[in-house]
Short mmCIF file of C-alpha atoms and ligand atoms in Angstrom, two decimals:
data_model
loop_
_atom_site.label_atom_id
_atom_site.label_comp_id
_atom_site.label_asym_id
_atom_site.label_seq_id
_atom_site.Cartn_x
_atom_site.Cartn_y
_atom_site.Cartn_z
CA MET A 1 126.08 113.73 110.09
CA THR A 2 123.05 116.02 110.09
CA LEU A 3 122.28 117.46 106.66
CA GLY A 4 120.65 120.83 106.07
CA TRP A 5 117.62 120.56 103.77
CA ALA A 6 115.96 123.28 101.74
CA ILE A 7 112.66 123.13 99.85
CA ILE A 8 111.75 124.81 96.57
CA SER A 9 108.00 125.65 96.52
CA THR A 10 105.42 125.72 99.26
CA GLY A 11 102.67 123.57 97.68
CA ARG A 12 100.52 120.85 99.19
CA HIS A 13 103.00 118.00 99.01
CA PRO A 14 105.88 119.68 100.84
CA ASP A 15 103.41 121.20 103.29
CA THR A 16 101.54 118.03 104.24
CA LYS A 17 104.19 115.34 103.70
CA MET A 18 107.76 116.25 102.94
CA ALA A 19 108.49 119.11 105.38
CA PRO A 20 107.08 117.02 108.27
CA ALA A 21 109.04 114.00 106.94
CA ILE A 22 112.31 115.97 106.80
CA ASN A 23 111.67 117.12 110.37
CA ALA A 24 110.94 113.53 111.44
CA ALA A 25 114.01 112.03 109.73
CA ALA A 26 117.03 111.05 111.81
CA ASP A 27 119.81 113.14 110.28
CA ALA A 28 118.01 116.03 108.59
CA THR A 29 117.29 119.62 109.62
CA LEU A 30 114.99 121.84 107.61
CA ILE A 31 117.04 124.98 107.05
CA ALA A 32 115.27 126.95 104.35
CA VAL A 33 112.35 127.29 101.95
CA ALA A 34 111.94 129.30 98.75
CA SER A 35 108.65 130.55 97.33
CA ARG A 36 107.69 133.03 94.62
CA ASP A 37 106.07 134.97 97.44
CA ALA A 38 107.97 136.17 100.52
CA GLY A 39 104.91 135.94 102.76
CA ARG A 40 104.24 132.34 101.74
CA ALA A 41 107.89 131.43 102.34
CA GLN A 42 107.80 132.99 105.81
CA ALA A 43 104.53 131.31 106.75
CA PHE A 44 105.83 127.93 105.55
CA ALA A 45 109.16 128.39 107.36
CA HIS A 46 107.34 129.32 110.57
CA LYS A 47 104.95 126.36 110.32
CA HIS A 48 107.72 123.82 109.68
CA SER A 49 110.46 125.36 111.85
CA ALA A 50 112.81 126.27 109.01
CA THR A 51 115.30 128.97 109.98
CA SER A 52 115.32 130.90 106.67
CA ALA A 53 112.68 131.94 104.14
CA TYR A 54 113.49 133.21 100.65
CA ASP A 55 111.62 134.64 97.68
CA ASP A 56 114.74 134.13 95.56
CA ILE A 57 115.96 130.61 94.80
CA ASP A 58 119.50 131.76 93.97
CA ALA A 59 119.81 133.46 97.35
CA MET A 60 118.67 130.28 99.07
CA LEU A 61 121.17 128.22 97.10
CA ALA A 62 123.95 130.56 98.25
CA ASN A 63 123.26 129.57 101.88
CA PRO A 64 126.20 127.34 102.89
CA ALA A 65 124.09 125.58 105.55
CA VAL A 66 122.00 124.01 102.78
CA ASP A 67 123.33 120.58 101.77
CA VAL A 68 120.25 119.09 100.07
CA VAL A 69 117.57 120.75 97.94
CA TYR A 70 114.16 119.09 97.70
CA VAL A 71 112.51 120.27 94.46
CA ALA A 72 108.70 120.33 94.78
CA SER A 73 107.80 122.85 92.09
CA PRO A 74 105.39 122.15 89.17
CA ASN A 75 106.62 119.34 86.92
CA ALA A 76 107.92 121.58 84.10
CA LEU A 77 110.16 123.50 86.52
CA HIS A 78 111.97 120.46 87.94
CA LEU A 79 114.62 120.70 85.22
CA GLU A 80 115.51 124.35 85.85
CA HIS A 81 115.47 124.00 89.64
CA THR A 82 117.58 120.82 89.63
CA LEU A 83 120.17 122.36 87.31
CA LYS A 84 120.42 125.43 89.55
CA ALA A 85 120.77 123.36 92.72
CA ALA A 86 123.43 121.10 91.16
CA ALA A 87 125.36 124.14 89.89
CA ALA A 88 125.36 125.44 93.46
CA GLY A 89 126.86 122.13 94.63
CA LYS A 90 123.73 120.93 96.44
CA HIS A 91 122.44 117.35 96.46
CA VAL A 92 118.99 117.11 94.86
CA LEU A 93 115.90 115.11 95.70
CA VAL A 94 113.44 116.02 92.93
CA GLU A 95 109.77 115.14 92.96
CA LYS A 96 108.22 112.81 90.43
CA PRO A 97 107.72 113.13 87.53
CA MET A 98 111.42 113.93 87.33
CA ALA A 99 110.90 116.07 84.19
CA LEU A 100 108.69 116.21 81.11
CA THR A 101 111.08 114.41 78.73
CA ALA A 102 113.80 111.77 78.88
CA GLU A 103 116.21 114.34 77.40
CA ASP A 104 115.56 116.71 80.29
CA CYS A 105 116.05 113.84 82.74
CA GLN A 106 119.39 113.04 81.10
CA ALA A 107 120.46 116.70 81.43
CA MET A 108 119.63 116.55 85.16
CA ILE A 109 121.56 113.29 85.59
CA ASP A 110 124.57 114.77 83.78
CA ALA A 111 124.46 118.03 85.77
CA CYS A 112 124.40 116.22 89.11
CA ALA A 113 127.13 113.79 88.04
CA ASN A 114 129.34 116.65 86.83
CA ALA A 115 128.79 118.56 90.07
CA GLY A 116 129.51 115.44 92.13
CA VAL A 117 126.16 115.61 93.96
CA LYS A 118 123.55 112.92 94.61
CA LEU A 119 120.31 112.92 92.64
CA GLY A 120 117.17 111.15 93.84
CA VAL A 121 113.57 111.06 92.59
CA GLY A 122 110.44 111.05 94.80
CA PHE A 123 109.13 107.56 94.13
CA HIS A 124 108.18 107.01 97.77
CA LEU A 125 106.47 103.62 97.17
CA ARG A 126 109.92 102.02 96.95
CA THR A 127 110.38 102.55 100.68
CA HIS A 128 107.31 100.43 101.58
CA PRO A 129 108.59 97.31 103.42
CA GLY A 130 105.98 95.14 101.68
CA HIS A 131 107.16 96.23 98.24
CA GLN A 132 110.75 95.55 99.31
CA ARG A 133 109.76 92.07 100.51
CA VAL A 134 108.13 91.25 97.17
CA ARG A 135 111.22 92.51 95.32
CA GLU A 136 113.46 90.27 97.48
CA LEU A 137 111.23 87.24 96.91
CA LEU A 138 111.35 87.79 93.15
CA ALA A 139 115.12 88.34 93.13
CA SER A 140 115.60 85.05 94.98
CA GLY A 141 113.51 83.24 92.36
CA GLY A 142 110.76 82.44 94.88
CA LEU A 143 108.01 83.15 92.37
CA GLY A 144 109.51 81.12 89.54
CA ALA A 145 109.04 82.56 86.06
CA VAL A 146 107.04 85.79 86.26
CA THR A 147 104.07 86.00 83.90
CA LEU A 148 101.96 89.03 84.90
CA THR A 149 102.32 92.12 87.12
CA THR A 150 99.43 94.46 87.91
CA ALA A 151 99.49 97.86 89.64
CA ASN A 152 96.58 100.29 90.02
CA TRP A 153 96.11 103.67 91.61
CA GLY A 154 92.51 104.79 91.24
CA ARG A 155 91.13 107.82 93.00
CA GLY A 156 87.84 109.67 93.17
CA LEU A 157 86.39 112.38 91.02
CA ARG A 158 88.11 115.72 91.24
CA GLY A 159 85.18 117.16 93.17
CA GLN A 160 85.53 114.45 95.77
CA ILE A 161 89.15 115.31 96.42
CA LYS A 162 89.72 118.26 98.73
CA PRO A 163 89.81 121.32 96.44
CA PRO A 164 93.15 123.18 96.18
CA PRO A 165 93.44 126.16 98.51
CA ARG A 166 94.38 128.52 95.60
CA ALA A 167 93.22 128.60 91.97
CA ASP A 168 96.78 128.68 90.59
CA LEU A 169 97.51 125.36 92.26
CA GLN A 170 94.94 123.61 90.06
CA ALA A 171 95.81 125.71 87.01
CA TRP A 172 99.29 124.25 86.47
CA TRP A 173 98.02 120.66 86.71
CA ASP A 174 95.56 121.51 83.89
CA ASP A 175 98.24 123.09 81.65
CA PRO A 176 99.92 120.53 79.34
CA ALA A 177 103.07 122.68 79.18
CA MET A 178 103.42 122.67 82.98
CA ALA A 179 102.16 119.19 83.88
CA GLY A 180 103.31 117.21 80.83
CA ALA A 181 100.44 114.70 81.05
CA GLY A 182 97.35 114.24 83.21
CA ALA A 183 96.57 111.58 85.80
CA PHE A 184 99.56 109.56 84.67
CA MET A 185 101.90 112.27 86.03
CA ALA A 186 100.09 112.26 89.37
CA THR A 187 99.75 108.54 90.02
CA GLY A 188 100.60 106.46 86.93
CA VAL A 189 104.34 107.12 87.09
CA HIS A 190 104.31 105.67 90.61
CA CYS A 191 102.64 102.47 89.33
CA VAL A 192 105.13 101.86 86.52
CA ASP A 193 108.10 102.73 88.72
CA LEU A 194 106.85 100.32 91.39
CA MET A 195 106.50 97.55 88.81
CA ARG A 196 110.05 98.17 87.55
CA TYR A 197 111.23 98.19 91.18
CA VAL A 198 109.68 94.92 92.34
CA LEU A 199 110.50 93.10 89.08
CA GLY A 200 113.99 94.53 88.49
CA ARG A 201 112.94 94.64 84.83
CA GLU A 202 112.61 97.30 82.14
CA VAL A 203 109.50 98.08 80.11
CA THR A 204 109.97 97.41 76.38
CA GLU A 205 106.46 97.93 74.94
CA VAL A 206 103.45 100.05 75.87
CA THR A 207 99.86 100.06 74.64
CA ALA A 208 97.49 102.59 76.22
CA LEU A 209 93.95 103.88 76.14
CA ASN A 210 92.97 107.07 77.90
CA ASP A 211 90.05 109.48 78.13
CA ALA A 212 91.87 112.58 76.76
CA THR A 213 89.89 114.58 74.19
CA SER A 214 90.70 117.57 71.98
CA ASP A 215 88.82 119.76 74.50
CA ARG A 216 90.57 118.18 77.50
CA PRO A 217 93.99 117.01 76.30
CA LEU A 218 95.22 115.78 79.68
CA GLU A 219 93.89 112.34 80.57
CA GLU A 220 91.97 111.79 83.78
CA LEU A 221 91.70 108.02 83.41
CA LEU A 222 93.88 105.52 81.60
CA ILE A 223 94.62 101.86 81.22
CA MET A 224 97.82 100.49 79.78
CA SER A 225 99.42 97.18 78.92
CA LEU A 226 103.16 96.68 79.23
CA ARG A 227 105.72 94.13 78.17
CA PHE A 228 108.89 93.74 80.25
CA ASP A 229 112.33 92.68 79.03
CA ASP A 230 111.83 89.13 80.33
CA GLY A 231 108.75 88.82 78.10
CA SER A 232 106.30 89.04 81.04
CA LEU A 233 103.24 91.28 80.77
CA GLY A 234 101.81 94.02 82.97
CA THR A 235 98.69 96.13 83.33
CA VAL A 236 98.10 99.53 84.95
CA MET A 237 94.89 101.43 85.65
CA THR A 238 95.15 104.92 87.07
CA GLY A 239 93.13 108.10 87.26
CA ARG A 240 90.75 110.23 89.24
CA ARG A 241 87.42 109.08 87.83
CA THR A 242 87.12 105.97 89.96
CA PRO A 243 85.36 106.97 93.20
CA ASP A 244 86.05 104.67 96.14
CA TYR A 245 88.29 102.50 93.96
CA GLN A 246 89.10 99.18 95.59
CA GLY A 247 92.29 97.49 94.50
CA ASN A 248 95.19 99.94 94.72
CA ASP A 249 97.44 96.89 94.84
CA VAL A 250 100.62 95.66 93.25
CA MET A 251 100.54 91.93 92.46
CA VAL A 252 102.98 89.69 90.65
CA TYR A 253 102.03 86.24 89.29
CA GLY A 254 104.61 83.59 88.43
CA SER A 255 104.95 79.87 87.87
CA GLU A 256 105.22 79.30 91.67
CA GLY A 257 102.30 81.48 92.82
CA ARG A 258 101.61 85.14 93.51
CA ALA A 259 103.16 87.88 95.65
CA GLY A 260 102.10 91.45 96.22
CA VAL A 261 100.71 94.02 98.61
CA ARG A 262 97.00 94.88 98.76
CA GLU A 263 95.96 98.54 99.07
CA SER A 264 99.53 99.74 99.50
CA ILE A 265 99.62 102.13 96.54
CA ALA A 266 98.89 105.32 98.42
CA MET A 267 100.44 108.42 99.99
CA VAL A 268 100.58 106.68 103.38
CA LEU A 269 102.14 103.50 104.68
CA ASP A 270 99.25 101.04 104.50
CA GLY A 271 98.14 97.74 102.99
CA THR A 272 98.57 94.02 103.55
CA LEU A 273 101.38 91.82 102.31
CA ASP A 274 99.86 88.92 100.35
CA ILE A 275 102.17 86.06 99.35
CA ASN A 276 101.00 82.63 98.28
CA THR A 277 103.63 80.44 96.65
CA SER A 278 104.59 76.79 96.78
CA ASP A 279 107.03 77.66 99.63
CA THR A 280 105.62 80.71 101.38
CA GLU A 281 102.27 81.91 102.63
CA ALA A 282 102.04 85.36 104.23
CA SER A 283 99.33 87.87 104.99
CA GLU A 284 100.64 90.74 107.11
CA PRO A 285 98.97 94.11 107.56
CA TYR A 286 101.07 97.30 107.76
CA LYS A 287 100.05 99.76 110.44
CA ASN A 288 98.82 102.93 108.78
CA HIS A 289 101.29 105.78 109.12
CA PRO A 290 100.87 109.12 107.31
CA LEU A 291 104.57 110.02 107.00
CA ALA A 292 106.66 106.83 107.22
CA LEU A 293 107.19 106.30 103.48
CA TYR A 294 108.41 109.87 103.04
CA THR A 295 110.58 109.84 106.18
CA TRP A 296 112.27 106.66 104.98
CA GLN A 297 112.77 108.34 101.60
CA VAL A 298 114.61 111.20 103.34
CA ASP A 299 116.59 108.70 105.46
CA ALA A 300 117.66 106.77 102.34
CA PHE A 301 118.72 109.99 100.62
CA ASN A 302 120.75 111.12 103.66
CA SER A 303 122.47 107.72 103.84
CA ALA A 304 123.37 107.98 100.17
CA VAL A 305 124.89 111.43 100.71
CA ALA A 306 126.84 109.98 103.66
CA GLY A 307 128.20 107.26 101.35
CA TYR A 308 125.92 104.38 102.29
CA GLY A 309 123.78 103.02 99.47
CA GLU A 310 121.83 105.03 96.93
CA PRO A 311 118.64 107.14 97.04
CA ALA A 312 115.44 105.07 96.96
CA ALA A 313 115.01 106.04 93.29
CA SER A 314 117.74 107.31 90.98
CA GLY A 315 117.80 109.77 88.10
CA MET A 316 117.76 106.81 85.72
CA ASP A 317 114.52 105.61 87.35
CA GLY A 318 113.05 109.04 86.67
CA LEU A 319 114.26 108.90 83.08
CA ARG A 320 112.68 105.46 82.53
CA ALA A 321 109.37 106.79 83.83
CA ALA A 322 109.62 109.70 81.38
CA GLN A 323 110.18 107.28 78.48
CA ILE A 324 107.14 105.24 79.53
CA THR A 325 105.06 108.42 79.88
CA ARG A 326 105.95 109.48 76.34
CA ALA A 327 105.11 106.00 75.05
CA MET A 328 101.77 106.08 76.90
CA VAL A 329 100.81 109.44 75.34
CA GLU A 330 101.89 108.32 71.85
CA SER A 331 100.11 104.98 72.06
CA ALA A 332 96.88 106.53 73.35
CA SER A 333 96.86 109.20 70.64
CA THR A 334 97.82 106.94 67.70
CA GLY A 335 96.12 103.72 68.78
CA ARG A 336 99.39 101.87 68.20
CA ARG A 337 101.77 99.86 70.33
CA VAL A 338 104.95 101.83 71.13
CA ASP A 339 108.36 100.20 71.66
CA ILE A 340 110.80 101.58 74.22
CA PRO A 341 114.41 101.04 73.18
N1 LIG B 1 105.63 111.68 95.58
C1 LIG B 1 104.40 112.01 95.93
O1 LIG B 1 103.73 111.28 96.66
C2 LIG B 1 103.83 113.31 95.45
C3 LIG B 1 102.56 113.70 95.88
C4 LIG B 1 102.05 114.93 95.45
C5 LIG B 1 102.80 115.72 94.58
N2 LIG B 1 104.02 115.29 94.16
C6 LIG B 1 104.81 116.12 93.23
O2 LIG B 1 105.26 117.28 93.92
C7 LIG B 1 105.27 118.41 93.07
C8 LIG B 1 104.44 119.51 93.71
O3 LIG B 1 103.13 119.02 93.88
P1 LIG B 1 102.10 119.75 94.87
O4 LIG B 1 100.96 118.82 95.02
O5 LIG B 1 102.80 120.24 96.08
O6 LIG B 1 101.68 120.99 93.96
P2 LIG B 1 100.86 122.30 94.35
O7 LIG B 1 100.17 122.13 95.65
O8 LIG B 1 100.05 122.67 93.17
O9 LIG B 1 102.03 123.36 94.58
C9 LIG B 1 102.95 123.72 93.60
C10 LIG B 1 103.82 124.88 94.12
O10 LIG B 1 104.76 125.24 93.11
C11 LIG B 1 105.04 126.63 93.21
N3 LIG B 1 104.97 127.22 91.86
C12 LIG B 1 106.00 127.71 91.16
N4 LIG B 1 105.61 128.14 89.97
C13 LIG B 1 104.29 127.93 89.89
C14 LIG B 1 103.31 128.18 88.91
N5 LIG B 1 103.64 128.76 87.73
N6 LIG B 1 102.03 127.83 89.17
C15 LIG B 1 101.69 127.25 90.34
N7 LIG B 1 102.59 126.99 91.33
C16 LIG B 1 103.87 127.34 91.10
C17 LIG B 1 104.04 127.21 94.15
O11 LIG B 1 104.73 127.52 95.33
P3 LIG B 1 105.08 129.05 95.64
O12 LIG B 1 103.80 129.78 95.42
O13 LIG B 1 105.53 128.98 97.04
O14 LIG B 1 106.18 129.45 94.69
C18 LIG B 1 103.04 126.11 94.44
O15 LIG B 1 102.63 126.12 95.78
C19 LIG B 1 104.72 117.92 91.72
O16 LIG B 1 105.79 117.65 90.86
C20 LIG B 1 104.00 116.62 92.06
O17 LIG B 1 104.00 115.67 91.01
C21 LIG B 1 104.55 114.12 94.59
#
């Protein structure tokens, strides 16, 4: 069954990753795109072979050929756009961070459940085969009792990243009301979601330090310590003040050894599986591919809509990330450890 996909917003992520991934996926056709600007919608539709371009989201949602809506608007708008899409009876794949608060995430979960549509969240790192292999090893007990999990996503200074093509594209990332938090919303949520994914555990405590100031309230660099519900510990470093950072890895240590993937935390399929336990030794590189993680994310979502399995990440995964984000901000600003119920 081929599903018709539509995209809300024409920013960098849908342009460089998700529209090409939808076009590359097995059972997906890009039908439509909506922008605040008709010219941008038409240019995007032309570039990515979508049949329809809209400057009105409601008009796009009225198109019966649209089965799935991919929400790629600024973080603060994910709530409104997901609620609209669910009300129109469309399945929703919403970008991370799912929303700015756990309450908003819950409203999105409820709206999709009430409408009988699937809801997925754009945590693409779950589709990496190395991460899946580590998760399976842990689930089978192959690492013994887990003690420590680490995940880092460090990037270069803002000036070393390609500048945004339009000023408004940077402006929303610098606005606390639109972005919700700083570097954690860009890359940190991926790290904590990946840790939850490979461990199959929930975070119960957070302690964080970040570089936010009263002049610049959104952090650009942060470190955090986590406790999981099995009592094991975790650490995360993320931000954009670490030029040429080496070590964008996820690694789990347990009583029987270690298992993880080196340099796999990225926007491309990449990295090397690294397992060394009493029973297993593996070091396997993954061939770099710019779109594979996102194409598999679309494939998993389509399968879920067709009744096979679930999206790579659920609404509840997005909600958990929102709880951890709030705990990170509170801990960094108060200097205290924050419990997550
Ligand atoms: N999973 C991942 O790997 C990944 C990677 C990057 C980003 N993301 C997520 O994807 C979402 C979009 O990120 P992006 O990098 O594509 O952002 P971006 O390049 O800044 O684009 C955001 C788009 O949102 C639309 N928009 C609507 N209201 C806006 C406003 N008030 N100000 C600015 N833009 C507005 C604009 O499209 P129109 O002008 O067409 O309306 C704009 O192009 C974010 O939630 C981000 O966290 C996920």
